[in-house]
């Protein structure tokens, strides 16, 4: 009995020690969950690194942080239809938008004083999606508000609706 | 003091075990049990997750990792189009005469080599007439046309100089989980 138990212990210990080591050696580091959600929900059009085709899809990199210059701008990017109506949960959407604004979109207006979006804030704002508003005109109004308060990049003014075709 | 039935049963069982098993034998069994326990997932969530990891999708179960000119290459689980790898291009490069679109749709495929899920960007090459080779259709994670962000039937030449479709690449973006 002692021999059998010892053998079983040895086999189990070897198996437990060997499997994780083999996995660690082969696999790269997983991307953060917020970045994965950004890539699968937004990154195809807005670009893997937030850079997209100027004039077709708004570029995010280096620009979205400017929207935090005014309360209207801060609310606007959560109320955008494709943001507010996404299938992501409130918590995941909050993580994604903090990634989009504070990582991709830096520098952030307000610098270190700018606060992260909270789950409660995102949950409240996404209940008021901009679905019954002329979006381009409203965006121009928001950007004009930003420009009157902060120095915003020229690229923030560039926007045009994308065109699609089918195979 | 009056003793309960449970107490009597417990005492009888303990005495019987003590009489039949040596202390060393009991310790050996207990030790083996403690060491072997982590190898057998006991919680339902763990068991379900282990089952899922082995399950994959229909595509991933038949996928291979060697030939990127075949439709069952693992990265093509969500592709709809003609493979650039068959048209003088590669997994990350367009054939001469065509340009990569700045937009794509991003899905995920399971790599049979490690059974893990990787993000794949399906990026079209545009600006040349269609390459009539290696037409493939994978549907993992693809959505209907009314959810265009994840639809693989759209010509993803949005933002390119022209909407003329040539072929599709499957670019590895990163490990999803």
mmCIF file of C-alpha atoms in Angstrom:
data_model
loop_
_atom_site.group_PDB
_atom_site.id
_atom_site.type_symbol
_atom_site.label_atom_id
_atom_site.label_comp_id
_atom_site.label_asym_id
_atom_site.label_seq_id
_atom_site.Cartn_x
_atom_site.Cartn_y
_atom_site.Cartn_z
ATOM 1 C CA UNK A 1 0.000 0.000 0.000
ATOM 2 C CA UNK A 2 2.836 2.378 0.900
ATOM 3 C CA UNK A 3 4.557 1.727 -2.441
ATOM 4 C CA UNK A 4 1.350 2.309 -4.435
ATOM 5 C CA UNK A 5 0.581 5.530 -2.599
ATOM 6 C CA UNK A 6 4.129 6.794 -3.084
ATOM 7 C CA UNK A 7 4.059 5.983 -6.806
ATOM 8 C CA UNK A 8 0.704 7.706 -7.218
ATOM 9 C CA UNK A 9 1.993 10.756 -5.397
ATOM 10 C CA UNK A 10 5.074 10.922 -7.624
ATOM 11 C CA UNK A 11 3.098 10.572 -10.900
ATOM 12 C CA UNK A 12 0.594 13.217 -9.853
ATOM 13 C CA UNK A 13 3.267 15.656 -8.731
ATOM 14 C CA UNK A 14 5.195 15.254 -12.008
ATOM 15 C CA UNK A 15 2.023 15.762 -14.062
ATOM 16 C CA UNK A 16 1.020 18.870 -12.098
ATOM 17 C CA UNK A 17 4.465 20.406 -12.384
ATOM 18 C CA UNK A 18 5.047 19.655 -16.085
ATOM 19 C CA UNK A 19 1.798 20.819 -17.722
ATOM 20 C CA UNK A 20 1.799 24.492 -16.678
ATOM 21 C CA UNK A 21 5.498 24.845 -17.549
ATOM 22 C CA UNK A 22 4.906 23.569 -21.108
ATOM 23 C CA UNK A 23 1.936 25.952 -21.540
ATOM 24 C CA UNK A 24 3.892 28.940 -20.216
ATOM 25 C CA UNK A 25 6.754 28.310 -22.620
ATOM 26 C CA UNK A 26 4.522 28.375 -25.746
ATOM 27 C CA UNK A 27 1.871 30.998 -25.083
ATOM 28 C CA UNK A 28 2.175 34.775 -25.378
ATOM 29 C CA UNK A 29 0.661 37.097 -22.771
ATOM 30 C CA UNK A 30 -3.105 37.633 -23.194
ATOM 31 C CA UNK A 31 -4.228 41.160 -24.025
ATOM 32 C CA UNK A 32 -6.107 43.034 -21.245
ATOM 33 C CA UNK A 33 -9.866 42.392 -21.273
ATOM 34 C CA UNK A 34 -10.667 46.061 -22.039
ATOM 35 C CA UNK A 35 -8.376 45.997 -25.068
ATOM 36 C CA UNK A 36 -9.870 42.721 -26.321
ATOM 37 C CA UNK A 37 -13.365 44.204 -26.027
ATOM 38 C CA UNK A 38 -12.214 47.365 -27.825
ATOM 39 C CA UNK A 39 -10.677 45.335 -30.664
ATOM 40 C CA UNK A 40 -13.690 43.091 -31.205
ATOM 41 C CA UNK A 41 -16.303 45.850 -30.781
ATOM 42 C CA UNK A 42 -14.584 48.959 -32.180
ATOM 43 C CA UNK A 43 -11.057 48.244 -33.428
ATOM 44 C CA UNK A 44 -11.972 46.891 -36.868
ATOM 45 C CA UNK A 45 -13.137 50.331 -38.051
ATOM 46 C CA UNK A 46 -11.299 52.629 -35.643
ATOM 47 C CA UNK A 47 -8.043 50.709 -36.087
ATOM 48 C CA UNK A 48 -6.116 48.227 -33.979
ATOM 49 C CA UNK A 49 -4.093 51.106 -32.533
ATOM 50 C CA UNK A 50 -6.866 53.701 -32.822
ATOM 51 C CA UNK A 51 -5.645 55.012 -36.167
ATOM 52 C CA UNK A 52 -8.091 54.853 -39.038
ATOM 53 C CA UNK A 53 -8.698 56.311 -42.461
ATOM 54 C CA UNK A 54 -9.055 60.090 -42.137
ATOM 55 C CA UNK A 55 -12.418 61.234 -43.417
ATOM 56 C CA UNK A 56 -13.999 57.770 -43.296
ATOM 57 C CA UNK A 57 -13.938 56.692 -39.650
ATOM 58 C CA UNK A 58 -12.965 59.036 -36.806
ATOM 59 C CA UNK A 59 -9.424 58.489 -35.583
ATOM 60 C CA UNK A 60 -9.233 57.887 -31.832
ATOM 61 C CA UNK A 61 -5.514 57.930 -31.099
ATOM 62 C CA UNK A 62 -4.426 61.214 -29.582
ATOM 63 C CA UNK A 63 -7.890 62.742 -30.040
ATOM 64 C CA UNK A 64 -10.546 61.252 -27.767
ATOM 65 C CA UNK A 65 -8.892 62.656 -24.637
ATOM 66 C CA UNK A 66 -9.851 66.152 -25.856
ATOM 67 C CA UNK A 67 -13.559 65.387 -25.376
ATOM 68 C CA UNK A 68 -13.074 65.553 -21.601
ATOM 69 C CA UNK A 69 -12.506 69.307 -21.913
ATOM 70 C CA UNK A 70 -16.243 70.030 -21.479
ATOM 71 C CA UNK A 71 -19.059 68.200 -19.665
ATOM 72 C CA UNK A 72 -20.922 68.091 -23.006
ATOM 73 C CA UNK A 73 -17.933 66.433 -24.702
ATOM 74 C CA UNK A 74 -17.497 63.968 -21.844
ATOM 75 C CA UNK A 75 -21.142 62.919 -22.140
ATOM 76 C CA UNK A 76 -21.148 62.942 -25.951
ATOM 77 C CA UNK A 77 -18.741 60.059 -26.523
ATOM 78 C CA UNK A 78 -20.755 57.764 -24.242
ATOM 79 C CA UNK A 79 -24.065 58.777 -25.871
ATOM 80 C CA UNK A 80 -22.829 58.017 -29.418
ATOM 81 C CA UNK A 81 -25.229 55.367 -30.783
ATOM 82 C CA UNK A 82 -22.573 52.724 -31.473
ATOM 83 C CA UNK A 83 -21.218 53.232 -27.943
ATOM 84 C CA UNK A 84 -24.446 53.540 -25.964
ATOM 85 C CA UNK A 85 -26.248 50.714 -27.778
ATOM 86 C CA UNK A 86 -23.374 48.230 -27.874
ATOM 87 C CA UNK A 87 -24.020 44.794 -26.397
ATOM 88 C CA UNK A 88 -21.266 45.229 -23.808
ATOM 89 C CA UNK A 89 -22.275 45.369 -20.127
ATOM 90 C CA UNK A 90 -22.071 48.684 -18.271
ATOM 91 C CA UNK A 91 -18.911 47.542 -16.508
ATOM 92 C CA UNK A 92 -17.142 46.326 -19.653
ATOM 93 C CA UNK A 93 -18.200 49.416 -21.625
ATOM 94 C CA UNK A 94 -16.767 51.610 -18.860
ATOM 95 C CA UNK A 95 -13.454 49.751 -19.073
ATOM 96 C CA UNK A 96 -13.413 50.076 -22.869
ATOM 97 C CA UNK A 97 -14.180 53.797 -22.843
ATOM 98 C CA UNK A 98 -11.529 54.480 -20.200
ATOM 99 C CA UNK A 99 -9.095 52.575 -22.451
ATOM 100 C CA UNK A 100 -10.240 54.596 -25.502
ATOM 101 C CA UNK A 101 -9.976 57.967 -23.724
ATOM 102 C CA UNK A 102 -7.065 57.551 -21.314
ATOM 103 C CA UNK A 103 -4.846 55.122 -23.256
ATOM 104 C CA UNK A 104 -5.574 55.528 -26.965
ATOM 105 C CA UNK A 105 -6.860 59.089 -26.704
ATOM 106 C CA UNK A 106 -4.168 60.695 -24.537
ATOM 107 C CA UNK A 107 -3.335 63.487 -23.862
ATOM 108 C CA UNK A 108 -6.523 63.898 -21.842
ATOM 109 C CA UNK A 109 -7.966 67.383 -21.350
ATOM 110 C CA UNK A 110 -7.548 68.285 -17.705
ATOM 111 C CA UNK A 111 -4.439 66.119 -17.403
ATOM 112 C CA UNK A 112 -4.069 64.269 -14.137
ATOM 113 C CA UNK A 113 -7.167 65.940 -12.703
ATOM 114 C CA UNK A 114 -9.415 64.271 -15.275
ATOM 115 C CA UNK A 115 -11.389 61.488 -13.656
ATOM 116 C CA UNK A 116 -12.040 58.062 -15.099
ATOM 117 C CA UNK A 117 -15.562 57.221 -16.188
ATOM 118 C CA UNK A 118 -17.439 55.354 -13.482
ATOM 119 C CA UNK A 119 -19.813 52.462 -14.137
ATOM 120 C CA UNK A 120 -22.719 54.485 -12.730
ATOM 121 C CA UNK A 121 -21.915 57.428 -15.014
ATOM 122 C CA UNK A 122 -21.720 55.252 -18.133
ATOM 123 C CA UNK A 123 -24.903 53.394 -17.171
ATOM 124 C CA UNK A 124 -26.753 56.709 -16.785
ATOM 125 C CA UNK A 125 -25.461 58.259 -20.015
ATOM 126 C CA UNK A 126 -26.024 55.246 -22.259
ATOM 127 C CA UNK A 127 -29.728 55.434 -21.463
ATOM 128 C CA UNK A 128 -29.811 58.622 -23.542
ATOM 129 C CA UNK A 129 -28.280 57.582 -26.896
ATOM 130 C CA UNK A 130 -28.040 60.233 -29.620
ATOM 131 C CA UNK A 131 -30.421 58.401 -31.914
ATOM 132 C CA UNK A 132 -32.872 61.195 -32.660
ATOM 133 C CA UNK A 133 -30.299 63.922 -33.263
ATOM 134 C CA UNK A 134 -28.540 64.977 -36.456
ATOM 135 C CA UNK A 135 -25.283 63.403 -35.351
ATOM 136 C CA UNK A 136 -22.868 65.279 -37.623
ATOM 137 C CA UNK A 137 -24.360 68.672 -36.719
ATOM 138 C CA UNK A 138 -24.385 67.808 -33.014
ATOM 139 C CA UNK A 139 -20.777 66.605 -33.186
ATOM 140 C CA UNK A 140 -19.737 69.874 -34.829
ATOM 141 C CA UNK A 141 -21.456 71.745 -31.990
ATOM 142 C CA UNK A 142 -19.630 69.636 -29.374
ATOM 143 C CA UNK A 143 -16.263 70.108 -31.080
ATOM 144 C CA UNK A 144 -16.862 73.879 -31.337
ATOM 145 C CA UNK A 145 -17.490 73.866 -27.580
ATOM 146 C CA UNK A 146 -14.233 72.014 -26.990
ATOM 147 C CA UNK A 147 -12.322 74.400 -29.243
ATOM 148 C CA UNK A 148 -13.665 77.420 -27.364
ATOM 149 C CA UNK A 149 -12.372 76.085 -24.043
ATOM 150 C CA UNK A 150 -9.263 74.067 -24.891
ATOM 151 C CA UNK A 151 -6.629 73.745 -27.546
ATOM 152 C CA UNK A 152 -7.855 70.796 -29.638
ATOM 153 C CA UNK A 153 -6.011 69.042 -32.475
ATOM 154 C CA UNK A 154 -7.058 70.069 -35.975
ATOM 155 C CA UNK A 155 -7.800 66.430 -36.828
ATOM 156 C CA UNK A 156 -10.702 66.480 -34.369
ATOM 157 C CA UNK A 157 -12.670 68.561 -36.855
ATOM 158 C CA UNK A 158 -12.404 65.939 -39.632
ATOM 159 C CA UNK A 159 -15.320 63.569 -39.943
ATOM 160 C CA UNK A 160 -17.392 62.028 -42.758
ATOM 161 C CA UNK A 161 -19.876 59.168 -42.811
ATOM 162 C CA UNK A 162 -18.376 55.875 -44.052
ATOM 163 C CA UNK A 163 -19.660 54.226 -47.223
ATOM 164 C CA UNK A 164 -20.165 50.448 -47.507
ATOM 165 C CA UNK A 165 -20.629 48.000 -50.365
ATOM 166 C CA UNK A 166 -21.253 44.267 -50.505
ATOM 167 C CA UNK A 167 -19.342 41.514 -52.306
ATOM 168 C CA UNK B 1 -25.644 11.108 30.575
ATOM 169 C CA UNK B 2 -27.780 9.756 27.765
ATOM 170 C CA UNK B 3 -25.886 9.252 24.485
ATOM 171 C CA UNK B 4 -27.399 9.978 21.111
ATOM 172 C CA UNK B 5 -27.723 7.353 18.386
ATOM 173 C CA UNK B 6 -25.422 9.392 16.146
ATOM 174 C CA UNK B 7 -22.729 9.380 18.829
ATOM 175 C CA UNK B 8 -22.956 5.615 19.159
ATOM 176 C CA UNK B 9 -22.752 5.075 15.412
ATOM 177 C CA UNK B 10 -19.799 7.448 15.110
ATOM 178 C CA UNK B 11 -17.919 5.715 17.900
ATOM 179 C CA UNK B 12 -18.570 2.264 16.440
ATOM 180 C CA UNK B 13 -17.395 3.339 12.968
ATOM 181 C CA UNK B 14 -14.249 4.987 14.304
ATOM 182 C CA UNK B 15 -13.341 1.951 16.420
ATOM 183 C CA UNK B 16 -13.887 -0.412 13.500
ATOM 184 C CA UNK B 17 -11.649 1.690 11.233
ATOM 185 C CA UNK B 18 -8.982 1.920 13.925
ATOM 186 C CA UNK B 19 -9.029 -1.853 14.285
ATOM 187 C CA UNK B 20 -8.745 -2.574 10.539
ATOM 188 C CA UNK B 21 -6.326 0.109 9.359
ATOM 189 C CA UNK B 22 -2.813 0.802 10.521
ATOM 190 C CA UNK B 23 -1.891 4.431 11.243
ATOM 191 C CA UNK B 24 0.753 4.374 8.498
ATOM 192 C CA UNK B 25 -1.729 3.088 5.929
ATOM 193 C CA UNK B 26 -4.243 5.811 6.835
ATOM 194 C CA UNK B 27 -1.572 8.515 6.544
ATOM 195 C CA UNK B 28 -0.428 7.179 3.134
ATOM 196 C CA UNK B 29 -3.986 7.241 1.795
ATOM 197 C CA UNK B 30 -4.619 10.713 3.160
ATOM 198 C CA UNK B 31 -1.358 11.993 1.642
ATOM 199 C CA UNK B 32 -2.129 10.493 -1.770
ATOM 200 C CA UNK B 33 -5.613 12.005 -1.674
ATOM 201 C CA UNK B 34 -4.299 15.481 -0.840
ATOM 202 C CA UNK B 35 -1.719 15.441 -3.634
ATOM 203 C CA UNK B 36 -4.024 13.954 -6.258
ATOM 204 C CA UNK B 37 -7.015 16.212 -5.496
ATOM 205 C CA UNK B 38 -5.921 19.233 -7.612
ATOM 206 C CA UNK B 39 -5.700 16.991 -10.692
ATOM 207 C CA UNK B 40 -9.448 16.354 -10.587
ATOM 208 C CA UNK B 41 -11.588 19.490 -10.911
ATOM 209 C CA UNK B 42 -14.335 19.229 -8.325
ATOM 210 C CA UNK B 43 -16.292 22.421 -8.883
ATOM 211 C CA UNK B 44 -18.985 22.413 -11.607
ATOM 212 C CA UNK B 45 -17.643 25.646 -13.142
ATOM 213 C CA UNK B 46 -14.160 24.158 -13.407
ATOM 214 C CA UNK B 47 -15.548 20.995 -15.002
ATOM 215 C CA UNK B 48 -17.654 23.001 -17.462
ATOM 216 C CA UNK B 49 -14.698 25.201 -18.375
ATOM 217 C CA UNK B 50 -12.462 22.178 -18.916
ATOM 218 C CA UNK B 51 -15.125 20.660 -21.155
ATOM 219 C CA UNK B 52 -15.459 23.926 -23.126
ATOM 220 C CA UNK B 53 -11.715 24.173 -23.672
ATOM 221 C CA UNK B 54 -11.703 20.770 -25.272
ATOM 222 C CA UNK B 55 -14.804 21.512 -27.333
ATOM 223 C CA UNK B 56 -13.929 24.479 -29.610
ATOM 224 C CA UNK B 57 -15.951 25.094 -32.764
ATOM 225 C CA UNK B 58 -16.677 22.870 -35.758
ATOM 226 C CA UNK B 59 -14.051 24.840 -37.661
ATOM 227 C CA UNK B 60 -11.366 24.598 -34.986
ATOM 228 C CA UNK B 61 -11.821 20.853 -34.608
ATOM 229 C CA UNK B 62 -10.982 20.367 -38.305
ATOM 230 C CA UNK B 63 -8.392 23.178 -38.538
ATOM 231 C CA UNK B 64 -4.693 22.765 -39.318
ATOM 232 C CA UNK B 65 -1.658 24.995 -38.719
ATOM 233 C CA UNK B 66 0.649 24.210 -41.662
ATOM 234 C CA UNK B 67 -0.934 25.278 -44.966
ATOM 235 C CA UNK B 68 -2.164 28.896 -45.171
ATOM 236 C CA UNK B 69 -3.391 28.370 -48.743
ATOM 237 C CA UNK B 70 -6.087 25.922 -47.554
ATOM 238 C CA UNK B 71 -9.481 27.065 -46.269
ATOM 239 C CA UNK B 72 -9.145 25.037 -43.065
ATOM 240 C CA UNK B 73 -6.029 26.940 -41.930
ATOM 241 C CA UNK B 74 -6.837 27.880 -38.333
ATOM 242 C CA UNK B 75 -6.842 31.679 -38.825
ATOM 243 C CA UNK B 76 -9.542 31.474 -41.523
ATOM 244 C CA UNK B 77 -12.365 30.572 -39.111
ATOM 245 C CA UNK B 78 -14.199 33.825 -39.950
ATOM 246 C CA UNK B 79 -12.936 34.689 -43.434
ATOM 247 C CA UNK B 80 -15.198 35.322 -46.412
ATOM 248 C CA UNK B 81 -13.265 35.887 -49.608
ATOM 249 C CA UNK B 82 -10.241 34.873 -51.647
ATOM 250 C CA UNK B 83 -7.028 34.122 -49.805
ATOM 251 C CA UNK B 84 -4.207 36.591 -50.425
ATOM 252 C CA UNK B 85 -1.817 33.731 -49.640
ATOM 253 C CA UNK B 86 -2.934 32.121 -52.933
ATOM 254 C CA UNK B 87 -2.585 35.366 -54.906
ATOM 255 C CA UNK B 88 1.050 36.320 -54.415
ATOM 256 C CA UNK B 89 0.556 37.930 -51.021
ATOM 257 C CA UNK B 90 0.844 36.595 -47.493
ATOM 258 C CA UNK B 91 -0.945 36.543 -44.176
ATOM 259 C CA UNK B 92 0.167 40.104 -43.432
ATOM 260 C CA UNK B 93 0.969 41.486 -46.903
ATOM 261 C CA UNK B 94 -1.091 42.334 -49.970
ATOM 262 C CA UNK B 95 -0.166 41.001 -53.414
ATOM 263 C CA UNK B 96 1.704 43.498 -55.624
ATOM 264 C CA UNK B 97 -0.647 46.041 -57.172
ATOM 265 C CA UNK B 98 -3.151 46.074 -54.304
ATOM 266 C CA UNK B 99 -3.224 47.995 -51.011
ATOM 267 C CA UNK B 100 -4.404 46.986 -47.540
ATOM 268 C CA UNK B 101 -7.603 48.626 -46.354
ATOM 269 C CA UNK B 102 -7.221 50.657 -43.150
ATOM 270 C CA UNK B 103 -10.381 48.989 -41.808
ATOM 271 C CA UNK B 104 -11.219 45.345 -41.135
ATOM 272 C CA UNK B 105 -13.436 43.216 -38.984
ATOM 273 C CA UNK B 106 -11.887 41.487 -36.005
ATOM 274 C CA UNK B 107 -12.934 38.035 -34.884
ATOM 275 C CA UNK B 108 -11.252 35.276 -32.951
ATOM 276 C CA UNK B 109 -10.103 31.750 -33.813
ATOM 277 C CA UNK B 110 -8.836 28.856 -31.724
ATOM 278 C CA UNK B 111 -5.309 27.759 -32.545
ATOM 279 C CA UNK B 112 -5.249 23.941 -32.503
ATOM 280 C CA UNK B 113 -1.577 24.038 -31.462
ATOM 281 C CA UNK B 114 -2.405 25.356 -27.993
ATOM 282 C CA UNK B 115 -6.243 25.401 -27.930
ATOM 283 C CA UNK B 116 -6.249 29.120 -27.079
ATOM 284 C CA UNK B 117 -8.283 31.898 -28.660
ATOM 285 C CA UNK B 118 -6.501 34.531 -30.777
ATOM 286 C CA UNK B 119 -7.847 37.780 -32.222
ATOM 287 C CA UNK B 120 -7.694 37.829 -36.026
ATOM 288 C CA UNK B 121 -8.178 40.941 -38.205
ATOM 289 C CA UNK B 122 -9.733 40.085 -41.576
ATOM 290 C CA UNK B 123 -8.296 42.835 -43.732
ATOM 291 C CA UNK B 124 -9.063 43.143 -47.432
ATOM 292 C CA UNK B 125 -6.572 44.107 -50.113
ATOM 293 C CA UNK B 126 -8.101 46.624 -52.488
ATOM 294 C CA UNK B 127 -7.300 48.458 -55.701
ATOM 295 C CA UNK B 128 -6.922 45.502 -58.104
ATOM 296 C CA UNK B 129 -9.465 43.208 -59.776
ATOM 297 C CA UNK B 130 -10.593 40.161 -57.796
ATOM 298 C CA UNK B 131 -8.106 37.299 -57.468
ATOM 299 C CA UNK B 132 -10.157 34.235 -58.496
ATOM 300 C CA UNK B 133 -8.268 31.722 -56.317
ATOM 301 C CA UNK B 134 -8.878 29.970 -52.999
ATOM 302 C CA UNK B 135 -12.377 31.236 -52.230
ATOM 303 C CA UNK B 136 -13.152 30.408 -48.582
ATOM 304 C CA UNK B 137 -16.032 30.950 -46.185
ATOM 305 C CA UNK B 138 -15.601 30.722 -42.417
ATOM 306 C CA UNK B 139 -18.414 31.929 -40.179
ATOM 307 C CA UNK B 140 -17.070 31.759 -36.609
ATOM 308 C CA UNK B 141 -18.198 34.915 -34.731
ATOM 309 C CA UNK B 142 -19.461 36.532 -37.957
ATOM 310 C CA UNK B 143 -22.733 38.449 -37.562
ATOM 311 C CA UNK B 144 -25.541 39.281 -40.008
ATOM 312 C CA UNK B 145 -25.352 42.337 -42.240
ATOM 313 C CA UNK B 146 -27.431 44.424 -39.805
ATOM 314 C CA UNK B 147 -24.454 44.249 -37.450
ATOM 315 C CA UNK B 148 -21.879 45.367 -40.014
ATOM 316 C CA UNK B 149 -18.978 45.687 -37.552
ATOM 317 C CA UNK B 150 -18.741 41.902 -37.432
ATOM 318 C CA UNK B 151 -20.075 41.001 -40.872
ATOM 319 C CA UNK B 152 -17.653 39.190 -43.155
ATOM 320 C CA UNK B 153 -19.655 39.655 -46.363
ATOM 321 C CA UNK B 154 -18.994 43.397 -46.527
ATOM 322 C CA UNK B 155 -16.173 44.579 -48.746
ATOM 323 C CA UNK B 156 -13.868 45.935 -46.086
ATOM 324 C CA UNK B 157 -12.269 48.512 -48.380
ATOM 325 C CA UNK B 158 -13.725 51.356 -46.298
ATOM 326 C CA UNK B 159 -11.111 54.104 -46.221
ATOM 327 C CA UNK B 160 -9.050 52.610 -49.068
ATOM 328 C CA UNK B 161 -8.516 54.521 -52.316
ATOM 329 C CA UNK B 162 -11.011 52.297 -54.128
ATOM 330 C CA UNK B 163 -13.705 49.740 -53.327
ATOM 331 C CA UNK B 164 -12.287 47.277 -55.874
ATOM 332 C CA UNK B 165 -11.822 44.031 -53.899
ATOM 333 C CA UNK B 166 -8.767 41.843 -54.584
ATOM 334 C CA UNK B 167 -8.327 39.344 -51.692
ATOM 335 C CA UNK B 168 -8.436 38.908 -47.890
ATOM 336 C CA UNK B 169 -5.724 38.519 -45.261
ATOM 337 C CA UNK B 170 -6.016 37.071 -41.742
ATOM 338 C CA UNK B 171 -3.740 39.119 -39.510
ATOM 339 C CA UNK B 172 -2.848 37.857 -36.042
ATOM 340 C CA UNK B 173 -3.600 40.643 -33.531
ATOM 341 C CA UNK B 174 -2.962 38.965 -30.196
ATOM 342 C CA UNK B 175 -4.024 36.407 -27.612
ATOM 343 C CA UNK B 176 -7.608 36.951 -26.495
ATOM 344 C CA UNK B 177 -7.557 34.886 -23.275
#
